[in-house]
Amino acid sequence: MSTGRRKSPRRLSRAGRLIRTIVLVLIATGVGYAVTLGPLHAARAKAEISDGIQAIEIADGVTITPAQHWLAEPLVHDLLRIPVLPDLRSPRVYLGGHAGLLLRSPDRVLAVEIESSGPGAEPEAEALLRQKASAIIGAGAELPAVRTETLASGHTVWHLDDVFAVLAVVDRGGTLVTVTAERPDGESIEAYRPAIGQLLETVH
């Protein structure tokens, strides 16, 4: 005859609830990480340093060739901003695909976001510029005039710029590529204008 005590159903039920709670918390934590900080960490894990020679794909066959020592990583888009909580971010980077690049200058001060925006011409380019500008300086703010230039590469570029940011759209033979250059600290980018111009010339 066994003399051991059997655990009561109540105690077993309490242990089961505790285990389920722990599992749910772990799942929620994992999912939360996967759509907040996870995409940024995954993008940084895929970062590469440019050698100034090898072209880097932006998306859909569109490439750019940064100068030596620029850092390139997949661009991660914010999906939703919630006050006091981490931003929700696109998990697309996990799947090996991305629609753009985030470049950082050799001193890691200037950040340049580059995206392939699909087919278009001047009207679509100007609309993209104004949309980007409104997101940066606020809807309803007065925007500078759009300037049009022809790059040495033969591509047309439309751009808006001031001392704090350069917004540009390059027409790569019917495919529009948007470029947003600014410093995360909000300081002047005047010293980086030659480097930004060189980047625009290498879009192909």
mmCIF file of N, CA and C in Angstrom, residues 17-136:
data_model
loop_
_atom_site.group_PDB
_atom_site.id
_atom_site.type_symbol
_atom_site.label_atom_id
_atom_site.label_comp_id
_atom_site.label_asym_id
_atom_site.label_seq_id
_atom_site.Cartn_x
_atom_site.Cartn_y
_atom_site.Cartn_z
ATOM 1 N N ARG A 17 -2.533 26.781 -13.998
ATOM 2 C CA ARG A 17 -2.801 28.178 -14.354
ATOM 3 C C ARG A 17 -1.515 28.990 -14.362
ATOM 4 N N LEU A 18 -0.631 28.702 -13.411
ATOM 5 C CA LEU A 18 0.639 29.423 -13.345
ATOM 6 C C LEU A 18 1.485 29.146 -14.591
ATOM 7 N N ILE A 19 1.526 27.881 -14.992
ATOM 8 C CA ILE A 19 2.295 27.519 -16.191
ATOM 9 C C ILE A 19 1.719 28.199 -17.428
ATOM 10 N N ARG A 20 0.395 28.178 -17.552
ATOM 11 C CA ARG A 20 -0.248 28.820 -18.711
ATOM 12 C C ARG A 20 0.032 30.319 -18.723
ATOM 13 N N THR A 21 0.001 30.931 -17.548
ATOM 14 C CA THR A 21 0.280 32.374 -17.463
ATOM 15 C C THR A 21 1.701 32.678 -17.902
ATOM 16 N N ILE A 22 2.652 31.858 -17.436
ATOM 17 C CA ILE A 22 4.054 32.063 -17.816
ATOM 18 C C ILE A 22 4.228 31.908 -19.324
ATOM 19 N N VAL A 23 3.598 30.877 -19.892
ATOM 20 C CA VAL A 23 3.701 30.647 -21.343
ATOM 21 C C VAL A 23 3.121 31.818 -22.120
ATOM 22 N N LEU A 24 1.951 32.316 -21.691
ATOM 23 C CA LEU A 24 1.320 33.443 -22.384
ATOM 24 C C LEU A 24 2.172 34.702 -22.293
ATOM 25 N N VAL A 25 2.776 34.923 -21.122
ATOM 26 C CA VAL A 25 3.648 36.095 -20.960
ATOM 27 C C VAL A 25 4.857 35.990 -21.885
ATOM 28 N N LEU A 26 5.444 34.791 -21.972
ATOM 29 C CA LEU A 26 6.594 34.595 -22.852
ATOM 30 C C LEU A 26 6.220 34.814 -24.313
ATOM 31 N N ILE A 27 5.050 34.310 -24.708
ATOM 32 C CA ILE A 27 4.593 34.495 -26.090
ATOM 33 C C ILE A 27 4.356 35.967 -26.385
ATOM 34 N N ALA A 28 3.664 36.643 -25.461
ATOM 35 C CA ALA A 28 3.379 38.069 -25.659
ATOM 36 C C ALA A 28 4.670 38.883 -25.730
ATOM 37 N N THR A 29 5.638 38.533 -24.881
ATOM 38 C CA THR A 29 6.922 39.235 -24.903
ATOM 39 C C THR A 29 7.646 39.016 -26.222
ATOM 40 N N GLY A 30 7.620 37.770 -26.705
ATOM 41 C CA GLY A 30 8.275 37.457 -27.975
ATOM 42 C C GLY A 30 7.637 38.176 -29.147
ATOM 43 N N VAL A 31 6.305 38.177 -29.187
ATOM 44 C CA VAL A 31 5.596 38.869 -30.265
ATOM 45 C C VAL A 31 5.860 40.370 -30.190
ATOM 46 N N GLY A 32 5.821 40.910 -28.970
ATOM 47 C CA GLY A 32 6.082 42.338 -28.803
ATOM 48 C C GLY A 32 7.468 42.725 -29.294
ATOM 49 N N TYR A 33 8.457 41.917 -28.950
ATOM 50 C CA TYR A 33 9.820 42.191 -29.414
ATOM 51 C C TYR A 33 9.908 42.097 -30.928
ATOM 52 N N ALA A 34 9.215 41.110 -31.509
ATOM 53 C CA ALA A 34 9.301 40.868 -32.954
ATOM 54 C C ALA A 34 8.773 42.024 -33.780
ATOM 55 N N VAL A 35 7.870 42.827 -33.222
ATOM 56 C CA VAL A 35 7.284 43.929 -34.002
ATOM 57 C C VAL A 35 7.671 45.307 -33.453
ATOM 58 N N THR A 36 8.633 45.345 -32.529
ATOM 59 C CA THR A 36 9.091 46.650 -32.015
ATOM 60 C C THR A 36 10.605 46.777 -32.209
ATOM 61 N N LEU A 37 11.387 46.197 -31.323
ATOM 62 C CA LEU A 37 12.837 46.298 -31.417
ATOM 63 C C LEU A 37 13.456 45.253 -32.336
ATOM 64 N N GLY A 38 12.791 44.130 -32.496
ATOM 65 C CA GLY A 38 13.335 43.039 -33.299
ATOM 66 C C GLY A 38 13.723 43.429 -34.717
ATOM 67 N N PRO A 39 12.838 44.115 -35.464
ATOM 68 C CA PRO A 39 13.202 44.493 -36.838
ATOM 69 C C PRO A 39 14.455 45.362 -36.913
ATOM 70 N N LEU A 40 14.632 46.272 -35.952
ATOM 71 C CA LEU A 40 15.830 47.116 -35.947
ATOM 72 C C LEU A 40 17.083 46.276 -35.715
ATOM 73 N N HIS A 41 16.998 45.337 -34.781
ATOM 74 C CA HIS A 41 18.148 44.484 -34.498
ATOM 75 C C HIS A 41 18.459 43.578 -35.693
ATOM 76 N N ALA A 42 17.413 43.081 -36.361
ATOM 77 C CA ALA A 42 17.622 42.234 -37.538
ATOM 78 C C ALA A 42 18.279 43.023 -38.663
ATOM 79 N N ALA A 43 17.844 44.279 -38.846
ATOM 80 C CA ALA A 43 18.433 45.123 -39.890
ATOM 81 C C ALA A 43 19.908 45.390 -39.599
ATOM 82 N N ARG A 44 20.224 45.669 -38.339
ATOM 83 C CA ARG A 44 21.621 45.947 -37.985
ATOM 84 C C ARG A 44 22.495 44.714 -38.159
ATOM 85 N N ALA A 45 21.904 43.549 -37.956
ATOM 86 C CA ALA A 45 22.662 42.313 -38.150
ATOM 87 C C ALA A 45 23.010 42.100 -39.622
ATOM 88 N N LYS A 46 22.231 42.713 -40.519
ATOM 89 C CA LYS A 46 22.474 42.580 -41.960
ATOM 90 C C LYS A 46 23.257 43.757 -42.529
ATOM 91 N N ALA A 47 23.714 44.655 -41.672
ATOM 92 C CA ALA A 47 24.429 45.847 -42.136
ATOM 93 C C ALA A 47 25.748 45.463 -42.802
ATOM 94 N N GLU A 48 26.161 46.277 -43.767
ATOM 95 C CA GLU A 48 27.441 46.075 -44.441
ATOM 96 C C GLU A 48 28.126 47.419 -44.658
ATOM 97 N N ILE A 49 29.442 47.390 -44.712
ATOM 98 C CA ILE A 49 30.238 48.589 -44.940
ATOM 99 C C ILE A 49 30.578 48.661 -46.425
ATOM 100 N N SER A 50 30.287 49.795 -47.051
ATOM 101 C CA SER A 50 30.556 49.946 -48.479
ATOM 102 C C SER A 50 32.058 50.029 -48.744
ATOM 103 N N ASP A 51 32.463 49.410 -49.872
ATOM 104 C CA ASP A 51 33.866 49.514 -50.286
ATOM 105 C C ASP A 51 34.062 50.591 -51.345
ATOM 106 N N GLY A 52 32.964 51.280 -51.709
ATOM 107 C CA GLY A 52 33.054 52.332 -52.699
ATOM 108 C C GLY A 52 33.049 51.839 -54.131
ATOM 109 N N ILE A 53 33.006 50.524 -54.320
ATOM 110 C CA ILE A 53 33.052 49.939 -55.666
ATOM 111 C C ILE A 53 31.807 49.108 -55.947
ATOM 112 N N GLN A 54 31.465 48.226 -55.018
ATOM 113 C CA GLN A 54 30.340 47.317 -55.207
ATOM 114 C C GLN A 54 29.012 48.045 -55.016
ATOM 115 N N ALA A 55 28.130 47.939 -56.013
ATOM 116 C CA ALA A 55 26.797 48.533 -55.898
ATOM 117 C C ALA A 55 25.969 47.746 -54.891
ATOM 118 N N ILE A 56 25.121 48.440 -54.162
ATOM 119 C CA ILE A 56 24.239 47.819 -53.175
ATOM 120 C C ILE A 56 22.804 47.970 -53.653
ATOM 121 N N GLU A 57 22.055 46.874 -53.655
ATOM 122 C CA GLU A 57 20.675 46.932 -54.146
ATOM 123 C C GLU A 57 19.770 47.630 -53.139
ATOM 124 N N ILE A 58 18.984 48.568 -53.658
ATOM 125 C CA ILE A 58 17.971 49.234 -52.841
ATOM 126 C C ILE A 58 16.728 48.366 -52.814
ATOM 127 N N ALA A 59 16.207 48.051 -54.007
ATOM 128 C CA ALA A 59 15.044 47.178 -54.174
ATOM 129 C C ALA A 59 14.723 47.115 -55.655
ATOM 130 N N ASP A 60 14.154 45.983 -56.083
ATOM 131 C CA ASP A 60 13.647 45.837 -57.452
ATOM 132 C C ASP A 60 14.696 46.156 -58.507
ATOM 133 N N GLY A 61 15.952 45.794 -58.259
ATOM 134 C CA GLY A 61 17.000 46.027 -59.238
ATOM 135 C C GLY A 61 17.596 47.420 -59.221
ATOM 136 N N VAL A 62 17.089 48.302 -58.388
ATOM 137 C CA VAL A 62 17.633 49.654 -58.250
ATOM 138 C C VAL A 62 18.825 49.591 -57.299
ATOM 139 N N THR A 63 19.946 50.202 -57.691
ATOM 140 C CA THR A 63 21.156 50.120 -56.880
ATOM 141 C C THR A 63 21.735 51.502 -56.584
ATOM 142 N N ILE A 64 22.626 51.528 -55.616
ATOM 143 C CA ILE A 64 23.371 52.733 -55.270
ATOM 144 C C ILE A 64 24.768 52.292 -54.844
ATOM 145 N N THR A 65 25.753 53.139 -55.094
ATOM 146 C CA THR A 65 27.131 52.806 -54.733
ATOM 147 C C THR A 65 27.686 53.883 -53.811
ATOM 148 N N PRO A 66 27.516 53.720 -52.510
ATOM 149 C CA PRO A 66 28.055 54.708 -51.565
ATOM 150 C C PRO A 66 29.583 54.722 -51.595
ATOM 151 N N ALA A 67 30.161 55.816 -51.156
ATOM 152 C CA ALA A 67 31.614 55.892 -51.032
ATOM 153 C C ALA A 67 32.087 54.942 -49.931
ATOM 154 N N GLN A 68 33.381 54.806 -49.817
ATOM 155 C CA GLN A 68 33.946 53.906 -48.806
ATOM 156 C C GLN A 68 33.496 54.280 -47.395
ATOM 157 N N HIS A 69 33.292 53.242 -46.603
ATOM 158 C CA HIS A 69 33.033 53.353 -45.161
ATOM 159 C C HIS A 69 31.611 53.807 -44.811
ATOM 160 N N TRP A 70 30.748 53.979 -45.811
ATOM 161 C CA TRP A 70 29.337 54.209 -45.484
ATOM 162 C C TRP A 70 28.748 52.897 -44.984
ATOM 163 N N LEU A 71 27.850 52.989 -44.018
ATOM 164 C CA LEU A 71 27.165 51.813 -43.482
ATOM 165 C C LEU A 71 25.797 51.695 -44.139
ATOM 166 N N ALA A 72 25.481 50.513 -44.643
ATOM 167 C CA ALA A 72 24.193 50.281 -45.305
ATOM 168 C C ALA A 72 23.461 49.137 -44.617
ATOM 169 N N GLU A 73 22.181 49.359 -44.340
ATOM 170 C CA GLU A 73 21.355 48.310 -43.745
ATOM 171 C C GLU A 73 19.935 48.435 -44.286
ATOM 172 N N PRO A 74 19.144 47.353 -44.231
ATOM 173 C CA PRO A 74 17.755 47.441 -44.706
ATOM 174 C C PRO A 74 16.984 48.520 -43.958
ATOM 175 N N LEU A 75 16.135 49.226 -44.690
ATOM 176 C CA LEU A 75 15.309 50.271 -44.079
ATOM 177 C C LEU A 75 14.087 49.633 -43.431
ATOM 178 N N VAL A 76 13.867 49.923 -42.169
ATOM 179 C CA VAL A 76 12.724 49.391 -41.419
ATOM 180 C C VAL A 76 11.683 50.495 -41.275
ATOM 181 N N HIS A 77 10.461 50.218 -41.706
ATOM 182 C CA HIS A 77 9.398 51.216 -41.650
ATOM 183 C C HIS A 77 8.613 51.117 -40.341
ATOM 184 N N ASP A 78 8.241 52.261 -39.811
ATOM 185 C CA ASP A 78 7.333 52.299 -38.664
ATOM 186 C C ASP A 78 5.912 52.061 -39.147
ATOM 187 N N LEU A 79 5.190 51.188 -38.469
ATOM 188 C CA LEU A 79 3.797 50.915 -38.813
ATOM 189 C C LEU A 79 2.831 51.748 -37.987
ATOM 190 N N LEU A 80 3.176 51.969 -36.721
ATOM 191 C CA LEU A 80 2.259 52.673 -35.825
ATOM 192 C C LEU A 80 3.039 53.275 -34.665
ATOM 193 N N ARG A 81 2.736 54.531 -34.372
ATOM 194 C CA ARG A 81 3.345 55.198 -33.218
ATOM 195 C C ARG A 81 2.309 55.305 -32.101
ATOM 196 N N ILE A 82 2.664 54.799 -30.932
ATOM 197 C CA ILE A 82 1.769 54.825 -29.781
ATOM 198 C C ILE A 82 2.481 55.556 -28.646
ATOM 199 N N PRO A 83 1.892 56.609 -28.102
ATOM 200 C CA PRO A 83 2.536 57.338 -27.005
ATOM 201 C C PRO A 83 2.908 56.410 -25.844
ATOM 202 N N VAL A 84 4.086 56.638 -25.281
ATOM 203 C CA VAL A 84 4.666 55.923 -24.130
ATOM 204 C C VAL A 84 4.955 54.440 -24.399
ATOM 205 N N LEU A 85 4.726 53.977 -25.629
ATOM 206 C CA LEU A 85 5.034 52.591 -25.976
ATOM 207 C C LEU A 85 6.006 52.569 -27.149
ATOM 208 N N PRO A 86 6.781 51.480 -27.305
ATOM 209 C CA PRO A 86 7.678 51.391 -28.462
ATOM 210 C C PRO A 86 6.879 51.414 -29.767
ATOM 211 N N ASP A 87 7.458 52.016 -30.808
ATOM 212 C CA ASP A 87 6.800 52.043 -32.111
ATOM 213 C C ASP A 87 6.654 50.623 -32.653
ATOM 214 N N LEU A 88 5.536 50.387 -33.359
ATOM 215 C CA LEU A 88 5.364 49.117 -34.059
ATOM 216 C C LEU A 88 6.057 49.228 -35.406
ATOM 217 N N ARG A 89 6.869 48.222 -35.758
ATOM 218 C CA ARG A 89 7.672 48.286 -36.975
ATOM 219 C C ARG A 89 7.407 47.093 -37.879
ATOM 220 N N SER A 90 7.623 47.305 -39.170
ATOM 221 C CA SER A 90 7.387 46.263 -40.168
ATOM 222 C C SER A 90 8.335 45.084 -39.951
ATOM 223 N N PRO A 91 7.802 43.850 -39.965
ATOM 224 C CA PRO A 91 8.652 42.671 -39.798
ATOM 225 C C PRO A 91 9.216 42.155 -41.121
ATOM 226 N N ARG A 92 9.063 42.937 -42.197
ATOM 227 C CA ARG A 92 9.477 42.475 -43.521
ATOM 228 C C ARG A 92 10.954 42.086 -43.573
ATOM 229 N N VAL A 93 11.770 42.738 -42.761
ATOM 230 C CA VAL A 93 13.204 42.470 -42.783
ATOM 231 C C VAL A 93 13.512 41.022 -42.425
ATOM 232 N N TYR A 94 12.655 40.368 -41.638
ATOM 233 C CA TYR A 94 12.881 38.967 -41.274
ATOM 234 C C TYR A 94 12.816 38.055 -42.490
ATOM 235 N N LEU A 95 12.032 38.462 -43.491
ATOM 236 C CA LEU A 95 11.795 37.614 -44.657
ATOM 237 C C LEU A 95 12.858 37.793 -45.730
ATOM 238 N N GLY A 96 13.839 38.637 -45.460
ATOM 239 C CA GLY A 96 14.914 38.831 -46.423
ATOM 240 C C GLY A 96 14.616 39.866 -47.479
ATOM 241 N N GLY A 97 13.460 40.512 -47.408
ATOM 242 C CA GLY A 97 13.116 41.525 -48.393
ATOM 243 C C GLY A 97 13.010 42.890 -47.754
ATOM 244 N N HIS A 98 13.263 43.911 -48.551
ATOM 245 C CA HIS A 98 13.104 45.274 -48.050
ATOM 246 C C HIS A 98 12.869 46.200 -49.234
ATOM 247 N N ALA A 99 12.243 47.334 -48.973
ATOM 248 C CA ALA A 99 11.923 48.290 -50.030
ATOM 249 C C ALA A 99 12.867 49.472 -50.028
ATOM 250 N N GLY A 100 13.905 49.418 -49.207
ATOM 251 C CA GLY A 100 14.810 50.555 -49.150
ATOM 252 C C GLY A 100 16.036 50.274 -48.309
ATOM 253 N N LEU A 101 16.902 51.274 -48.259
ATOM 254 C CA LEU A 101 18.132 51.186 -47.483
ATOM 255 C C LEU A 101 18.238 52.365 -46.530
ATOM 256 N N LEU A 102 18.888 52.123 -45.421
ATOM 257 C CA LEU A 102 19.290 53.194 -44.524
ATOM 258 C C LEU A 102 20.807 53.273 -44.592
ATOM 259 N N LEU A 103 21.312 54.420 -45.045
ATOM 260 C CA LEU A 103 22.752 54.633 -45.120
ATOM 261 C C LEU A 103 23.181 55.578 -44.007
ATOM 262 N N ARG A 104 24.353 55.318 -43.442
ATOM 263 C CA ARG A 104 24.926 56.211 -42.440
ATOM 264 C C ARG A 104 26.321 56.612 -42.913
ATOM 265 N N SER A 105 26.606 57.903 -42.809
ATOM 266 C CA SER A 105 27.894 58.425 -43.254
ATOM 267 C C SER A 105 29.033 57.782 -42.467
ATOM 268 N N PRO A 106 30.261 57.858 -42.969
ATOM 269 C CA PRO A 106 31.387 57.227 -42.268
ATOM 270 C C PRO A 106 31.525 57.648 -40.810
ATOM 271 N N ASP A 107 31.133 58.889 -40.482
ATOM 272 C CA ASP A 107 31.186 59.312 -39.077
ATOM 273 C C ASP A 107 29.911 58.961 -38.323
ATOM 274 N N ARG A 108 28.957 58.309 -39.023
ATOM 275 C CA ARG A 108 27.675 57.836 -38.472
ATOM 276 C C ARG A 108 26.784 58.987 -37.981
ATOM 277 N N VAL A 109 27.002 60.188 -38.490
ATOM 278 C CA VAL A 109 26.199 61.337 -38.081
ATOM 279 C C VAL A 109 25.020 61.566 -39.020
ATOM 280 N N LEU A 110 25.250 61.468 -40.325
ATOM 281 C CA LEU A 110 24.192 61.690 -41.313
ATOM 282 C C LEU A 110 23.459 60.388 -41.598
ATOM 283 N N ALA A 111 22.127 60.435 -41.608
ATOM 284 C CA ALA A 111 21.300 59.282 -41.966
ATOM 285 C C ALA A 111 20.591 59.575 -43.282
ATOM 286 N N VAL A 112 20.665 58.632 -44.217
ATOM 287 C CA VAL A 112 20.048 58.799 -45.535
ATOM 288 C C VAL A 112 19.136 57.604 -45.801
ATOM 289 N N GLU A 113 17.843 57.869 -45.935
ATOM 290 C CA GLU A 113 16.881 56.819 -46.265
ATOM 291 C C GLU A 113 16.636 56.843 -47.768
ATOM 292 N N ILE A 114 16.750 55.675 -48.408
ATOM 293 C CA ILE A 114 16.589 55.574 -49.854
ATOM 294 C C ILE A 114 15.583 54.472 -50.141
ATOM 295 N N GLU A 115 14.562 54.808 -50.948
ATOM 296 C CA GLU A 115 13.504 53.851 -51.248
ATOM 297 C C GLU A 115 13.166 53.856 -52.728
ATOM 298 N N SER A 116 12.850 52.692 -53.251
ATOM 299 C CA SER A 116 12.302 52.589 -54.597
ATOM 300 C C SER A 116 10.798 52.780 -54.495
ATOM 301 N N SER A 117 10.291 53.842 -55.145
ATOM 302 C CA SER A 117 8.872 54.200 -54.997
ATOM 303 C C SER A 117 8.014 53.797 -56.183
ATOM 304 N N GLY A 118 8.568 53.014 -57.109
ATOM 305 C CA GLY A 118 7.779 52.539 -58.234
ATOM 306 C C GLY A 118 7.799 53.502 -59.411
ATOM 307 N N PRO A 119 7.000 53.207 -60.439
ATOM 308 C CA PRO A 119 6.996 54.033 -61.647
ATOM 309 C C PRO A 119 6.391 55.408 -61.398
ATOM 310 N N GLY A 120 6.799 56.362 -62.230
ATOM 311 C CA GLY A 120 6.245 57.707 -62.094
ATOM 312 C C GLY A 120 7.038 58.707 -62.897
ATOM 313 N N ALA A 121 6.577 59.939 -62.887
ATOM 314 C CA ALA A 121 7.231 61.040 -63.581
ATOM 315 C C ALA A 121 7.170 62.269 -62.683
ATOM 316 N N GLU A 122 7.234 63.467 -63.276
ATOM 317 C CA GLU A 122 7.324 64.690 -62.479
ATOM 318 C C GLU A 122 6.160 64.883 -61.507
ATOM 319 N N PRO A 123 4.897 64.696 -61.918
ATOM 320 C CA PRO A 123 3.802 64.901 -60.953
ATOM 321 C C PRO A 123 3.912 63.988 -59.733
ATOM 322 N N GLU A 124 4.237 62.717 -59.979
ATOM 323 C CA GLU A 124 4.370 61.775 -58.866
ATOM 324 C C GLU A 124 5.581 62.124 -57.997
ATOM 325 N N ALA A 125 6.660 62.582 -58.643
ATOM 326 C CA ALA A 125 7.857 62.961 -57.888
ATOM 327 C C ALA A 125 7.567 64.130 -56.952
ATOM 328 N N GLU A 126 6.881 65.147 -57.466
ATOM 329 C CA GLU A 126 6.571 66.307 -56.626
ATOM 330 C C GLU A 126 5.622 65.925 -55.491
ATOM 331 N N ALA A 127 4.679 65.019 -55.784
ATOM 332 C CA ALA A 127 3.761 64.569 -54.733
ATOM 333 C C ALA A 127 4.521 63.826 -53.636
ATOM 334 N N LEU A 128 5.486 62.988 -54.029
ATOM 335 C CA LEU A 128 6.296 62.268 -53.047
ATOM 336 C C LEU A 128 7.103 63.236 -52.184
ATOM 337 N N LEU A 129 7.673 64.255 -52.828
ATOM 338 C CA LEU A 129 8.464 65.232 -52.085
ATOM 339 C C LEU A 129 7.623 65.957 -51.046
ATOM 340 N N ARG A 130 6.450 66.386 -51.444
ATOM 341 C CA ARG A 130 5.602 67.143 -50.523
ATOM 342 C C ARG A 130 5.084 66.250 -49.393
ATOM 343 N N GLN A 131 4.835 64.986 -49.713
ATOM 344 C CA GLN A 131 4.410 64.048 -48.670
ATOM 345 C C GLN A 131 5.525 63.844 -47.642
ATOM 346 N N LYS A 132 6.751 63.658 -48.123
ATOM 347 C CA LYS A 132 7.890 63.488 -47.218
ATOM 348 C C LYS A 132 8.128 64.740 -46.389
ATOM 349 N N ALA A 133 8.046 65.912 -47.062
ATOM 350 C CA ALA A 133 8.296 67.170 -46.361
ATOM 351 C C ALA A 133 7.259 67.410 -45.272
ATOM 352 N N SER A 134 6.006 67.110 -45.567
ATOM 353 C CA SER A 134 4.948 67.301 -44.574
ATOM 354 C C SER A 134 5.157 66.404 -43.365
ATOM 355 N N ALA A 135 5.666 65.190 -43.608
ATOM 356 C CA ALA A 135 5.909 64.263 -42.500
ATOM 357 C C ALA A 135 7.033 64.763 -41.596
ATOM 358 N N ILE A 136 7.988 65.515 -42.175
ATOM 359 C CA ILE A 136 9.136 65.984 -41.398
ATOM 360 C C ILE A 136 8.849 67.298 -40.687
#
